[in-house]
Tab-separated table of C-alpha atoms in Angstrom:
chain	number	residue	atom	x	y	z
A	154	UNK	CA	0.000	0.000	0.000
A	155	UNK	CA	1.151	3.515	-0.764
A	156	UNK	CA	1.375	6.316	1.726
A	157	UNK	CA	-1.967	7.915	2.527
A	158	UNK	CA	-2.034	11.551	1.445
A	159	UNK	CA	-2.970	14.030	4.150
A	160	UNK	CA	-4.408	17.425	3.298
A	161	UNK	CA	-4.589	20.437	5.610
A	162	UNK	CA	-6.532	23.672	5.858
A	163	UNK	CA	-5.178	26.702	4.026
A	164	UNK	CA	-5.160	29.777	6.267
A	165	UNK	CA	-3.182	32.982	5.792
A	166	UNK	CA	-1.005	31.466	3.091
A	167	UNK	CA	-0.040	28.336	5.081
A	168	UNK	CA	-1.209	24.715	5.064
A	169	UNK	CA	-2.130	23.995	8.678
A	170	UNK	CA	-3.730	21.202	10.694
A	171	UNK	CA	-7.112	21.736	12.259
A	172	UNK	CA	-7.041	22.871	15.853
A	173	UNK	CA	-9.407	19.992	16.569
A	174	UNK	CA	-6.617	17.537	15.776
A	175	UNK	CA	-9.211	15.437	13.937
A	176	UNK	CA	-9.288	14.190	10.357
A	177	UNK	CA	-11.695	12.375	8.083
A	178	UNK	CA	-11.339	10.052	5.102
A	179	UNK	CA	-12.394	10.785	1.542
A	180	UNK	CA	-13.079	7.682	-0.571
A	181	UNK	CA	-13.844	6.964	-4.210
A	182	UNK	CA	-17.632	6.524	-4.702
A	183	UNK	CA	-16.922	4.053	-7.518
A	184	UNK	CA	-14.621	1.953	-5.324
A	185	UNK	CA	-14.838	2.486	-1.583
A	186	UNK	CA	-11.592	0.586	-1.084
A	187	UNK	CA	-9.713	3.487	-2.663
A	188	UNK	CA	-8.791	6.144	-0.144
A	189	UNK	CA	-8.391	9.481	-1.904
A	190	UNK	CA	-6.895	11.176	1.120
A	191	UNK	CA	-7.325	12.258	4.708
A	192	UNK	CA	-8.577	15.802	5.318
A	193	UNK	CA	-8.749	18.167	8.272
A	194	UNK	CA	-11.948	17.984	10.292
A	195	UNK	CA	-12.143	21.646	11.201
A	196	UNK	CA	-13.856	23.377	14.089
A	197	UNK	CA	-15.042	26.869	14.976
A	198	UNK	CA	-11.531	27.993	15.965
A	199	UNK	CA	-10.275	27.159	12.474
A	200	UNK	CA	-13.091	29.179	10.918
A	201	UNK	CA	-12.263	32.133	13.165
A	202	UNK	CA	-8.597	31.959	12.165
A	203	UNK	CA	-9.497	31.854	8.478
A	204	UNK	CA	-11.934	34.769	8.699
A	205	UNK	CA	-9.488	36.837	10.746
A	206	UNK	CA	-6.794	36.201	8.141
A	207	UNK	CA	-9.169	37.228	5.355
A	208	UNK	CA	-10.148	40.371	7.276
A	209	UNK	CA	-6.538	41.441	7.678
A	210	UNK	CA	-5.641	40.630	4.051
A	211	UNK	CA	-8.629	42.639	2.808
A	212	UNK	CA	-7.007	45.871	3.999
A	213	UNK	CA	-4.288	45.543	1.333
A	214	UNK	CA	-5.986	43.415	-1.354
A	215	UNK	CA	-8.807	45.912	-1.912
A	216	UNK	CA	-6.163	48.550	-2.735
A	217	UNK	CA	-4.349	46.417	-5.337
A	218	UNK	CA	-5.310	47.922	-8.711
A	219	UNK	CA	-7.910	45.746	-10.378
A	220	UNK	CA	-5.789	45.236	-13.537
A	221	UNK	CA	-3.015	43.836	-11.320
A	222	UNK	CA	-5.490	41.516	-9.625
A	223	UNK	CA	-6.491	40.413	-13.102
A	224	UNK	CA	-2.892	39.639	-14.046
A	225	UNK	CA	-2.632	37.287	-11.072
A	226	UNK	CA	-5.872	35.540	-12.017
A	227	UNK	CA	-4.659	35.175	-15.590
A	228	UNK	CA	-1.666	33.227	-14.298
A	229	UNK	CA	-3.959	31.106	-12.107
A	230	UNK	CA	-6.027	30.219	-15.189
A	231	UNK	CA	-2.883	29.180	-17.058
A	232	UNK	CA	-1.858	27.009	-14.106
A	233	UNK	CA	-5.269	25.312	-14.099
A	234	UNK	CA	-4.988	24.697	-17.829
A	235	UNK	CA	-1.548	23.149	-17.416
A	236	UNK	CA	-2.867	20.740	-14.767
A	237	UNK	CA	-6.254	20.073	-16.351
A	238	UNK	CA	-5.813	16.342	-16.902
A	239	UNK	CA	-4.489	15.638	-13.403
A	240	UNK	CA	-7.211	17.730	-11.782
A	241	UNK	CA	-9.857	15.978	-13.888
A	242	UNK	CA	-8.636	12.565	-12.813
A	243	UNK	CA	-8.607	13.649	-9.163
A	244	UNK	CA	-12.161	14.870	-9.502
A	245	UNK	CA	-13.421	11.644	-11.067
A	246	UNK	CA	-11.811	9.675	-8.254
A	247	UNK	CA	-13.386	11.754	-5.502
A	248	UNK	CA	-16.724	12.618	-7.102
A	249	UNK	CA	-17.434	9.772	-9.531
A	250	UNK	CA	-18.540	11.494	-12.713
A	251	UNK	CA	-16.896	10.413	-15.941
A	252	UNK	CA	-13.696	11.948	-17.235
A	253	UNK	CA	-15.288	13.825	-20.118
A	254	UNK	CA	-17.456	15.602	-17.549
A	255	UNK	CA	-14.716	16.322	-15.029
A	256	UNK	CA	-12.612	17.748	-17.849
A	257	UNK	CA	-15.553	20.043	-18.523
A	258	UNK	CA	-15.737	20.952	-14.842
A	259	UNK	CA	-12.074	21.948	-14.737
A	260	UNK	CA	-12.498	23.780	-18.046
A	261	UNK	CA	-15.289	25.838	-16.496
A	262	UNK	CA	-12.860	26.895	-13.770
A	263	UNK	CA	-10.289	27.785	-16.428
A	264	UNK	CA	-12.833	29.749	-18.447
A	265	UNK	CA	-14.192	31.586	-15.420
A	266	UNK	CA	-10.720	32.531	-14.223
A	267	UNK	CA	-9.642	33.837	-17.619
A	268	UNK	CA	-12.943	35.687	-17.961
A	269	UNK	CA	-12.700	37.386	-14.594
A	270	UNK	CA	-9.023	38.185	-15.156
A	271	UNK	CA	-10.172	40.289	-18.100
A	272	UNK	CA	-12.725	42.052	-15.916
A	273	UNK	CA	-9.797	43.547	-14.019
A	274	UNK	CA	-9.615	46.104	-16.832
A	275	UNK	CA	-13.379	46.339	-17.247
A	276	UNK	CA	-14.798	47.053	-13.786
A	277	UNK	CA	-16.685	49.855	-15.448
A	278	UNK	CA	-18.829	52.441	-13.750
A	279	UNK	CA	-20.637	55.208	-15.600
A	280	UNK	CA	-20.337	58.947	-15.949
A	281	UNK	CA	-23.504	60.905	-16.430
A	282	UNK	CA	-24.387	64.576	-16.864
A	283	UNK	CA	-25.418	66.489	-13.766
A	284	UNK	CA	-28.602	68.485	-13.630
A	285	UNK	CA	-26.511	71.325	-12.167
A	286	UNK	CA	-23.811	73.505	-13.733
A	287	UNK	CA	-20.133	72.797	-13.089
A	288	UNK	CA	-20.768	69.451	-11.449
A	289	UNK	CA	-19.441	66.008	-12.418
A	290	UNK	CA	-21.228	62.715	-11.615
A	291	UNK	CA	-19.976	59.136	-11.808
A	292	UNK	CA	-20.401	55.682	-10.305
A	293	UNK	CA	-17.681	53.232	-9.243
A	294	UNK	CA	-17.663	49.661	-8.000
A	295	UNK	CA	-16.188	48.935	-4.598
A	296	UNK	CA	-15.450	45.606	-2.887
A	297	UNK	CA	-17.608	44.511	0.039
A	298	UNK	CA	-15.199	42.618	2.308
A	299	UNK	CA	-14.820	39.039	3.511
A	300	UNK	CA	-16.822	36.384	1.665
A	301	UNK	CA	-17.846	32.970	3.032
A	302	UNK	CA	-18.440	30.288	0.409
A	303	UNK	CA	-20.186	26.972	1.023
A	304	UNK	CA	-19.873	24.883	-2.130
A	305	UNK	CA	-21.409	21.591	-3.337
A	306	UNK	CA	-19.902	18.279	-4.374
A	307	UNK	CA	-21.369	17.926	-7.859
A	308	UNK	CA	-19.213	20.615	-9.515
A	309	UNK	CA	-16.332	20.685	-7.054
A	310	UNK	CA	-14.047	23.038	-8.981
A	311	UNK	CA	-16.369	24.877	-11.353
A	312	UNK	CA	-18.729	26.262	-8.711
A	313	UNK	CA	-15.958	27.336	-6.315
A	314	UNK	CA	-14.371	29.190	-9.229
A	315	UNK	CA	-17.718	30.791	-10.143
A	316	UNK	CA	-17.774	32.288	-6.663
A	317	UNK	CA	-14.079	32.925	-6.040
A	318	UNK	CA	-12.926	34.604	-9.237
A	319	UNK	CA	-15.504	37.418	-9.391
A	320	UNK	CA	-15.055	37.986	-5.657
A	321	UNK	CA	-11.280	38.252	-6.024
A	322	UNK	CA	-11.321	40.513	-9.061
A	323	UNK	CA	-13.625	42.924	-7.214
A	324	UNK	CA	-11.112	43.119	-4.353
A	325	UNK	CA	-12.771	40.885	-1.756
A	326	UNK	CA	-11.137	38.144	0.312
A	327	UNK	CA	-12.447	34.613	0.748
A	328	UNK	CA	-12.997	31.752	3.148
A	329	UNK	CA	-14.281	28.657	1.377
A	330	UNK	CA	-15.632	25.426	2.798
A	331	UNK	CA	-15.755	22.724	0.135
A	332	UNK	CA	-18.252	19.876	0.271
A	333	UNK	CA	-17.159	17.126	2.640
A	334	UNK	CA	-17.235	14.583	-0.187
A	335	UNK	CA	-15.095	16.569	-2.633
A	336	UNK	CA	-12.426	18.650	-0.891
A	337	UNK	CA	-9.517	17.632	-3.148
A	338	UNK	CA	-10.755	19.639	-6.124
A	339	UNK	CA	-10.839	22.802	-4.022
A	340	UNK	CA	-7.373	21.973	-2.654
A	341	UNK	CA	-6.179	21.874	-6.275
A	342	UNK	CA	-7.843	25.225	-7.013
A	343	UNK	CA	-6.307	26.780	-3.909
A	344	UNK	CA	-2.841	25.456	-4.789
A	345	UNK	CA	-3.064	27.063	-8.218
A	346	UNK	CA	-3.884	30.382	-6.553
A	347	UNK	CA	-1.039	29.975	-4.060
A	348	UNK	CA	1.518	29.048	-6.701
A	349	UNK	CA	0.632	31.998	-8.911
A	350	UNK	CA	0.924	34.724	-6.313
A	351	UNK	CA	-2.446	35.300	-4.677
A	352	UNK	CA	-1.260	36.958	-1.434
A	353	UNK	CA	-1.556	35.227	1.960
A	354	UNK	CA	-4.968	35.568	3.561
A	355	UNK	CA	-6.740	36.572	0.368
A	356	UNK	CA	-8.083	33.055	-0.161
A	357	UNK	CA	-8.507	30.594	2.702
A	358	UNK	CA	-9.988	27.115	3.001
A	359	UNK	CA	-11.359	25.034	5.858
A	360	UNK	CA	-12.545	21.463	5.353
A	361	UNK	CA	-15.043	19.505	7.389
A	362	UNK	CA	-18.724	19.151	8.170
A	363	UNK	CA	-21.209	21.732	7.007
A	364	UNK	CA	-23.320	21.155	10.099
A	365	UNK	CA	-20.338	22.126	12.270
A	366	UNK	CA	-18.869	24.934	10.183
A	367	UNK	CA	-21.902	26.444	8.479
A	368	UNK	CA	-23.108	28.689	11.288
A	369	UNK	CA	-19.713	30.188	12.161
A	370	UNK	CA	-19.005	30.826	8.473
A	371	UNK	CA	-22.338	32.609	8.085
A	372	UNK	CA	-22.709	34.417	11.387
A	373	UNK	CA	-19.177	35.719	11.985
A	374	UNK	CA	-19.464	39.535	12.225
A	375	UNK	CA	-16.545	40.111	9.841
A	376	UNK	CA	-18.242	38.198	7.006
A	377	UNK	CA	-20.050	40.539	4.621
A	378	UNK	CA	-21.147	38.146	1.859
A	379	UNK	CA	-22.309	34.523	2.027
A	380	UNK	CA	-22.570	32.556	-1.204
A	381	UNK	CA	-24.207	29.147	-0.938
A	382	UNK	CA	-24.997	26.431	-3.472
A	383	UNK	CA	-27.080	23.499	-2.270
A	384	UNK	CA	-30.593	22.497	-1.305
A	385	UNK	CA	-33.462	24.951	-0.968
A	386	UNK	CA	-34.032	23.727	2.581
A	387	UNK	CA	-30.511	24.707	3.691
A	388	UNK	CA	-30.522	27.825	1.524
A	389	UNK	CA	-33.581	29.088	3.358
A	390	UNK	CA	-31.729	28.738	6.665
A	391	UNK	CA	-28.727	30.582	5.223
A	392	UNK	CA	-30.995	33.404	4.074
A	393	UNK	CA	-32.628	33.697	7.484
A	394	UNK	CA	-29.256	33.708	9.254
A	395	UNK	CA	-27.930	36.475	6.992
A	396	UNK	CA	-31.058	38.598	7.225
A	397	UNK	CA	-30.655	39.528	10.881
A	398	UNK	CA	-27.369	41.356	10.220
A	399	UNK	CA	-28.114	42.366	6.625
A	400	UNK	CA	-25.287	40.310	5.147
A	401	UNK	CA	-25.397	39.886	1.410
A	402	UNK	CA	-26.553	36.374	0.526
A	403	UNK	CA	-26.255	34.777	-2.912
A	404	UNK	CA	-28.200	31.515	-3.054
A	405	UNK	CA	-28.277	28.922	-5.837
A	406	UNK	CA	-30.533	26.071	-4.824
A	407	UNK	CA	-32.834	23.350	-6.132
A	408	UNK	CA	-34.317	22.590	-9.517
A	409	UNK	CA	-36.961	20.401	-11.132
A	410	UNK	CA	-36.186	21.114	-14.738
A	411	UNK	CA	-38.351	20.281	-17.689
A	412	UNK	CA	-37.800	19.320	-21.327
A	413	UNK	CA	-40.830	19.951	-23.555
A	414	UNK	CA	-40.991	17.748	-26.672
A	415	UNK	CA	-43.445	19.019	-29.252
A	416	UNK	CA	-44.981	16.802	-31.932
A	417	UNK	CA	-42.914	18.563	-34.608
A	418	UNK	CA	-39.597	18.046	-32.793
A	419	UNK	CA	-36.516	16.366	-34.197
A	420	UNK	CA	-36.980	13.272	-32.033
A	421	UNK	CA	-33.451	11.957	-32.386
A	422	UNK	CA	-32.107	15.299	-31.203
A	423	UNK	CA	-34.644	15.423	-28.365
A	424	UNK	CA	-33.581	11.961	-27.204
A	425	UNK	CA	-29.940	13.062	-27.227
A	426	UNK	CA	-30.895	16.031	-25.077
A	427	UNK	CA	-33.007	13.988	-22.677
A	428	UNK	CA	-30.266	11.426	-22.066
A	429	UNK	CA	-27.551	14.012	-21.531
A	430	UNK	CA	-29.838	16.163	-19.400
A	431	UNK	CA	-31.182	13.336	-17.246
A	432	UNK	CA	-28.144	11.086	-16.819
A	433	UNK	CA	-25.132	13.389	-17.163
A	434	UNK	CA	-23.373	13.555	-13.784
A	435	UNK	CA	-25.676	10.644	-12.829
A	436	UNK	CA	-28.512	13.151	-12.640
A	437	UNK	CA	-26.747	15.002	-9.825
A	438	UNK	CA	-27.102	18.485	-11.274
A	439	UNK	CA	-29.336	21.331	-10.216
A	440	UNK	CA	-30.015	21.746	-13.958
A	441	UNK	CA	-30.694	18.043	-14.623
A	442	UNK	CA	-33.649	17.132	-16.835
A	443	UNK	CA	-35.810	15.381	-14.254
A	444	UNK	CA	-39.159	16.048	-15.959
A	445	UNK	CA	-39.884	15.398	-19.624
A	446	UNK	CA	-43.287	16.322	-21.011
A	447	UNK	CA	-44.092	14.898	-24.397
A	448	UNK	CA	-46.942	15.534	-26.849
A	449	UNK	CA	-49.397	12.643	-26.583
A	450	UNK	CA	-49.305	11.916	-30.327
A	451	UNK	CA	-45.611	10.991	-30.234
A	452	UNK	CA	-45.276	9.835	-26.644
A	453	UNK	CA	-45.224	6.097	-27.267
A	454	UNK	CA	-42.633	6.358	-30.036
A	455	UNK	CA	-40.507	8.794	-28.064
A	456	UNK	CA	-40.516	6.696	-24.902
A	457	UNK	CA	-39.420	3.651	-26.911
A	458	UNK	CA	-36.580	5.632	-28.465
A	459	UNK	CA	-35.403	6.752	-25.013
A	460	UNK	CA	-35.509	3.244	-23.557
A	461	UNK	CA	-33.539	1.849	-26.507
A	462	UNK	CA	-30.818	4.404	-25.857
A	463	UNK	CA	-30.826	4.099	-22.058
A	464	UNK	CA	-30.280	0.355	-22.330
A	465	UNK	CA	-27.010	1.052	-24.159
A	466	UNK	CA	-25.592	3.382	-21.498
A	467	UNK	CA	-22.527	1.922	-19.830
A	468	UNK	CA	-22.499	2.488	-16.080
A	469	UNK	CA	-19.203	2.115	-14.250
A	470	UNK	CA	-16.028	3.721	-13.009
A	471	UNK	CA	-15.680	7.186	-14.518
A	472	UNK	CA	-11.946	6.697	-15.124
A	473	UNK	CA	-12.853	4.293	-17.943
A	474	UNK	CA	-13.194	6.445	-21.070
A	475	UNK	CA	-15.962	4.130	-22.330
A	476	UNK	CA	-18.178	4.758	-19.290
A	477	UNK	CA	-21.287	6.874	-19.888
A	478	UNK	CA	-22.495	7.236	-16.289
A	479	UNK	CA	-20.663	6.906	-13.003
A	480	UNK	CA	-21.910	6.267	-9.452
A	481	UNK	CA	-23.863	8.596	-7.239
A	482	UNK	CA	-21.785	10.396	-4.647
A	483	UNK	CA	-22.393	8.402	-1.444
A	484	UNK	CA	-24.589	5.930	0.391
A	485	UNK	CA	-27.016	8.596	1.539
A	486	UNK	CA	-27.612	9.779	-2.014
A	487	UNK	CA	-27.996	6.198	-3.234
A	488	UNK	CA	-30.596	5.583	-0.529
A	489	UNK	CA	-32.451	8.750	-1.559
A	490	UNK	CA	-32.589	7.707	-5.220
A	491	UNK	CA	-33.807	4.207	-4.374
A	492	UNK	CA	-36.397	5.676	-1.992
A	493	UNK	CA	-37.843	7.867	-4.746
A	494	UNK	CA	-37.953	4.938	-7.143
A	495	UNK	CA	-40.102	3.054	-4.629
A	496	UNK	CA	-42.258	6.152	-4.124
A	497	UNK	CA	-42.801	6.343	-7.878
A	498	UNK	CA	-43.921	2.731	-8.033
A	499	UNK	CA	-46.335	3.149	-5.101
A	500	UNK	CA	-47.834	6.319	-6.566
A	501	UNK	CA	-48.701	4.538	-9.804
A	502	UNK	CA	-46.029	5.781	-12.199
A	503	UNK	CA	-45.023	3.183	-14.781
A	504	UNK	CA	-41.441	1.977	-14.443
A	505	UNK	CA	-40.199	1.769	-18.025
A	506	UNK	CA	-36.580	0.914	-17.307
A	507	UNK	CA	-34.093	0.584	-14.467
A	508	UNK	CA	-35.022	1.102	-10.863
A	509	UNK	CA	-32.434	-1.147	-9.261
A	510	UNK	CA	-29.114	-0.816	-7.513
A	511	UNK	CA	-26.385	-2.321	-9.656
A	512	UNK	CA	-24.513	-5.188	-8.034
A	513	UNK	CA	-21.787	-7.619	-9.010
A	514	UNK	CA	-18.033	-7.594	-9.365
A	515	UNK	CA	-17.707	-4.102	-10.854
A	516	UNK	CA	-20.394	-2.507	-8.695
A	517	UNK	CA	-20.352	-3.933	-5.171
A	518	UNK	CA	-17.752	-1.499	-3.853
A	519	UNK	CA	-19.466	1.596	-5.221
A	520	UNK	CA	-22.768	3.481	-5.205
A	521	UNK	CA	-24.189	2.460	-8.566
A	522	UNK	CA	-27.823	2.624	-9.636
A	523	UNK	CA	-29.409	1.940	-13.006
A	524	UNK	CA	-30.451	4.904	-15.124
A	525	UNK	CA	-34.191	4.893	-14.489
A	526	UNK	CA	-37.152	6.040	-16.576
A	527	UNK	CA	-40.748	6.378	-15.407
A	528	UNK	CA	-43.752	6.937	-17.661
A	529	UNK	CA	-47.299	8.081	-16.896
A	530	UNK	CA	-46.055	10.540	-14.295
A	531	UNK	CA	-48.706	13.078	-13.327
A	532	UNK	CA	-48.480	16.443	-11.621
A	533	UNK	CA	-49.807	15.172	-8.277
A	534	UNK	CA	-46.915	12.705	-7.836
A	535	UNK	CA	-43.801	13.322	-5.759
A	536	UNK	CA	-41.678	12.241	-8.733
A	537	UNK	CA	-43.056	15.303	-10.512
A	538	UNK	CA	-42.656	17.751	-7.652
A	539	UNK	CA	-39.549	16.898	-5.654
A	540	UNK	CA	-35.878	17.134	-6.558
A	541	UNK	CA	-34.300	13.664	-6.511
A	542	UNK	CA	-30.743	14.554	-7.551
A	543	UNK	CA	-30.143	11.219	-9.215
A	544	UNK	CA	-30.511	9.396	-12.556
A	545	UNK	CA	-34.318	9.288	-12.628
A	546	UNK	CA	-36.290	10.683	-15.582
A	547	UNK	CA	-40.058	11.172	-15.259
A	548	UNK	CA	-42.175	11.399	-18.420
A	549	UNK	CA	-45.561	13.104	-18.529
A	550	UNK	CA	-47.915	13.964	-21.405
A	551	UNK	CA	-49.663	17.029	-22.794
A	552	UNK	CA	-52.218	17.651	-25.517
A	553	UNK	CA	-51.811	21.333	-26.361
A	554	UNK	CA	-48.972	23.818	-26.356
A	555	UNK	CA	-50.743	25.861	-23.697
A	556	UNK	CA	-50.959	22.793	-21.466
A	557	UNK	CA	-47.246	22.163	-21.967
A	558	UNK	CA	-46.415	25.664	-20.700
A	559	UNK	CA	-48.715	25.213	-17.711
A	560	UNK	CA	-47.098	21.877	-16.814
A	561	UNK	CA	-43.602	23.289	-17.271
A	562	UNK	CA	-44.392	26.015	-14.736
A	563	UNK	CA	-45.996	23.582	-12.297
A	564	UNK	CA	-43.058	23.529	-9.890
A	565	UNK	CA	-41.795	25.555	-6.941
A	566	UNK	CA	-38.435	25.769	-8.716
A	567	UNK	CA	-37.366	27.812	-11.716
A	568	UNK	CA	-33.797	27.110	-12.781
A	569	UNK	CA	-33.684	25.621	-16.279
A	570	UNK	CA	-36.049	24.472	-19.016
A	571	UNK	CA	-35.927	23.518	-22.675
A	572	UNK	CA	-38.199	22.965	-25.653
A	573	UNK	CA	-37.663	20.846	-28.741
A	574	UNK	CA	-39.665	22.142	-31.692
A	575	UNK	CA	-39.313	23.283	-35.290
A	576	UNK	CA	-41.989	25.965	-34.796
A	577	UNK	CA	-40.225	29.265	-34.160
A	578	UNK	CA	-43.415	30.831	-32.819
A	579	UNK	CA	-43.793	28.168	-30.149
A	580	UNK	CA	-40.084	28.379	-29.339
A	581	UNK	CA	-40.244	32.122	-28.684
A	582	UNK	CA	-43.529	31.884	-26.802
A	583	UNK	CA	-42.097	29.214	-24.505
A	584	UNK	CA	-38.928	31.261	-24.040
A	585	UNK	CA	-41.131	34.143	-22.856
A	586	UNK	CA	-43.682	32.244	-20.765
A	587	UNK	CA	-41.759	29.512	-18.935
A	588	UNK	CA	-40.769	30.957	-15.557
A	589	UNK	CA	-37.112	30.049	-15.291
A	590	UNK	CA	-33.671	31.592	-15.081
A	591	UNK	CA	-32.228	29.620	-18.007
A	592	UNK	CA	-34.004	28.509	-21.167
A	593	UNK	CA	-32.837	26.385	-24.080
A	594	UNK	CA	-34.300	25.840	-27.537
A	595	UNK	CA	-33.481	22.465	-29.125
A	596	UNK	CA	-30.861	21.804	-26.454
A	597	UNK	CA	-30.868	20.027	-23.066
A	598	UNK	CA	-31.456	21.764	-19.741
A	599	UNK	CA	-27.754	21.552	-18.839
A	600	UNK	CA	-24.763	23.304	-20.347
A	601	UNK	CA	-24.195	26.776	-18.887
A	602	UNK	CA	-21.488	29.020	-20.331
A	603	UNK	CA	-19.394	31.184	-18.043
A	604	UNK	CA	-20.070	34.524	-19.738
A	605	UNK	CA	-23.854	34.312	-19.214
A	606	UNK	CA	-25.632	34.833	-15.878
A	607	UNK	CA	-26.479	31.602	-14.049
A	608	UNK	CA	-29.296	31.265	-11.536
A	609	UNK	CA	-32.984	30.714	-11.126
A	610	UNK	CA	-36.371	32.026	-10.090
A	611	UNK	CA	-38.877	31.078	-7.396
A	612	UNK	CA	-37.363	28.702	-4.793
A	613	UNK	CA	-34.232	28.134	-6.870
A	614	UNK	CA	-32.580	31.397	-5.894
A	615	UNK	CA	-32.911	34.792	-4.279
A	616	UNK	CA	-32.522	36.981	-7.333
A	617	UNK	CA	-28.753	37.051	-7.664
A	618	UNK	CA	-26.814	35.465	-10.500
A	619	UNK	CA	-23.458	33.756	-10.774
A	620	UNK	CA	-21.123	33.927	-13.789
A	621	UNK	CA	-20.908	36.662	-16.397
A	622	UNK	CA	-20.768	40.299	-15.425
A	623	UNK	CA	-23.881	39.732	-13.287
A	624	UNK	CA	-21.599	38.120	-10.699
A	625	UNK	CA	-19.825	41.448	-10.251
A	626	UNK	CA	-23.037	42.855	-8.794
A	627	UNK	CA	-22.930	40.182	-6.083
A	628	UNK	CA	-19.364	40.949	-5.041
A	629	UNK	CA	-19.254	44.729	-5.334
A	630	UNK	CA	-21.301	47.707	-4.233
A	631	UNK	CA	-22.008	50.835	-6.211
A	632	UNK	CA	-20.795	54.151	-4.981
A	633	UNK	CA	-22.190	57.309	-6.579
A	634	UNK	CA	-19.688	60.167	-6.658
A	635	UNK	CA	-20.537	63.865	-7.131
A	636	UNK	CA	-17.803	66.442	-7.747
A	637	UNK	CA	-18.962	70.061	-7.565
A	638	UNK	CA	-16.447	72.509	-9.091
A	639	UNK	CA	-18.776	75.506	-9.184
A	640	UNK	CA	-17.293	77.101	-6.069
A	641	UNK	CA	-20.706	77.657	-4.530
A	642	UNK	CA	-23.528	75.705	-2.909
A	643	UNK	CA	-25.709	73.982	-5.444
A	644	UNK	CA	-28.774	72.053	-4.277
A	645	UNK	CA	-30.063	69.184	-6.400
A	646	UNK	CA	-33.765	69.426	-7.294
A	647	UNK	CA	-33.907	72.894	-5.686
A	648	UNK	CA	-31.519	75.147	-7.625
A	649	UNK	CA	-33.028	74.670	-11.035
A	650	UNK	CA	-31.883	77.857	-12.773
A	651	UNK	CA	-30.928	77.030	-16.339
């Protein structure tokens, strides 16, 4: 056996053990015998140290010219690109999704870092004419302070980069707590920042349990922004905790995303989209296609096409380039998926394919479940309403376009949706009328690009957006500046002499 790798917290530019003296194991969800590493099990004292370091570093980092901050991030992006293959392999081992997807995850981090590096020369405000003579008006962006990030396991480098890079380019400092199941990917991101000159204390990391570290990360008086990605249930608690002290909170939460398949759709293309949307990342995406509503005239044919394709999906270890779908992340998530499959059966949905845990030589040491498809799912069923976060696709029917829109909106969530149709009028009407933060035409519900805003409506989010220039509004505040060079008192809205 090789030496077990031990990973520490990163606080004030140093890799340090937790003050608790405790550690926890991180294992491969495809093969529980493989120990990825041992990580620090942090406590409140570690969080305090990290936040204090970020508070002190903020005093200098906010004054570094934004173009210079951008130059550092540009070098970080190049470092990530150089190590892309190694980081992708690490991610597959700790998270389970297949290599082609983890390469995409790392690429998102690369893209976001390059993108935000460029924003160092584009943190634009505006100048505008004054209503008074000899007066100059402008707006500028200013950083907010220390940011606490609580990030999920399904995109363990992409989402941390979506939060970190806009925060850094705006001049903020960071304390990040990665998901317990996927800390190595954040360690790799942090190392790239360290190696390329991000100053000590500007970015800090503590690993461990969210139940232990969440409150101190959120409630510490020096924290000014909390950015959370996870369940709506936990996001609501984060929002309530931030509200009492008026901390900024950016929340990206659940989804129950829909693909609408019209009777004029390119069915082969729609099947491609449904499979990628439903079973990419083993369905463990907030943007996953968990609901598919199909026109009744083509429903039988379309369901048969999907089943034929699902049967050919290869489930296994994501390090095998031929694998289409890896395991789910852990035993708890496996239990949740299997529970919902049983719920679907009891509620009267028709199990068209799958529904079982995979067992045998290649599966017994991992958390593998069959890609599962239910038909005859109706809007009163839990399969229709509740986020499963696993490889379960529910198919319902509609008769008219208006009914399809109504069914698409029949959810408390509003993250992503798509329509497959050749009718441009229906495509644009659906784009307008489906209540969602992201909408696709003839494409699956997954596949965000870093230069567009990402986030949802209703119980998916709280109005903020990640990625694109919209993220700058999360991590900066506007300051309006008035310069009066008239040499006398001028009163806005009162002294109106032309």
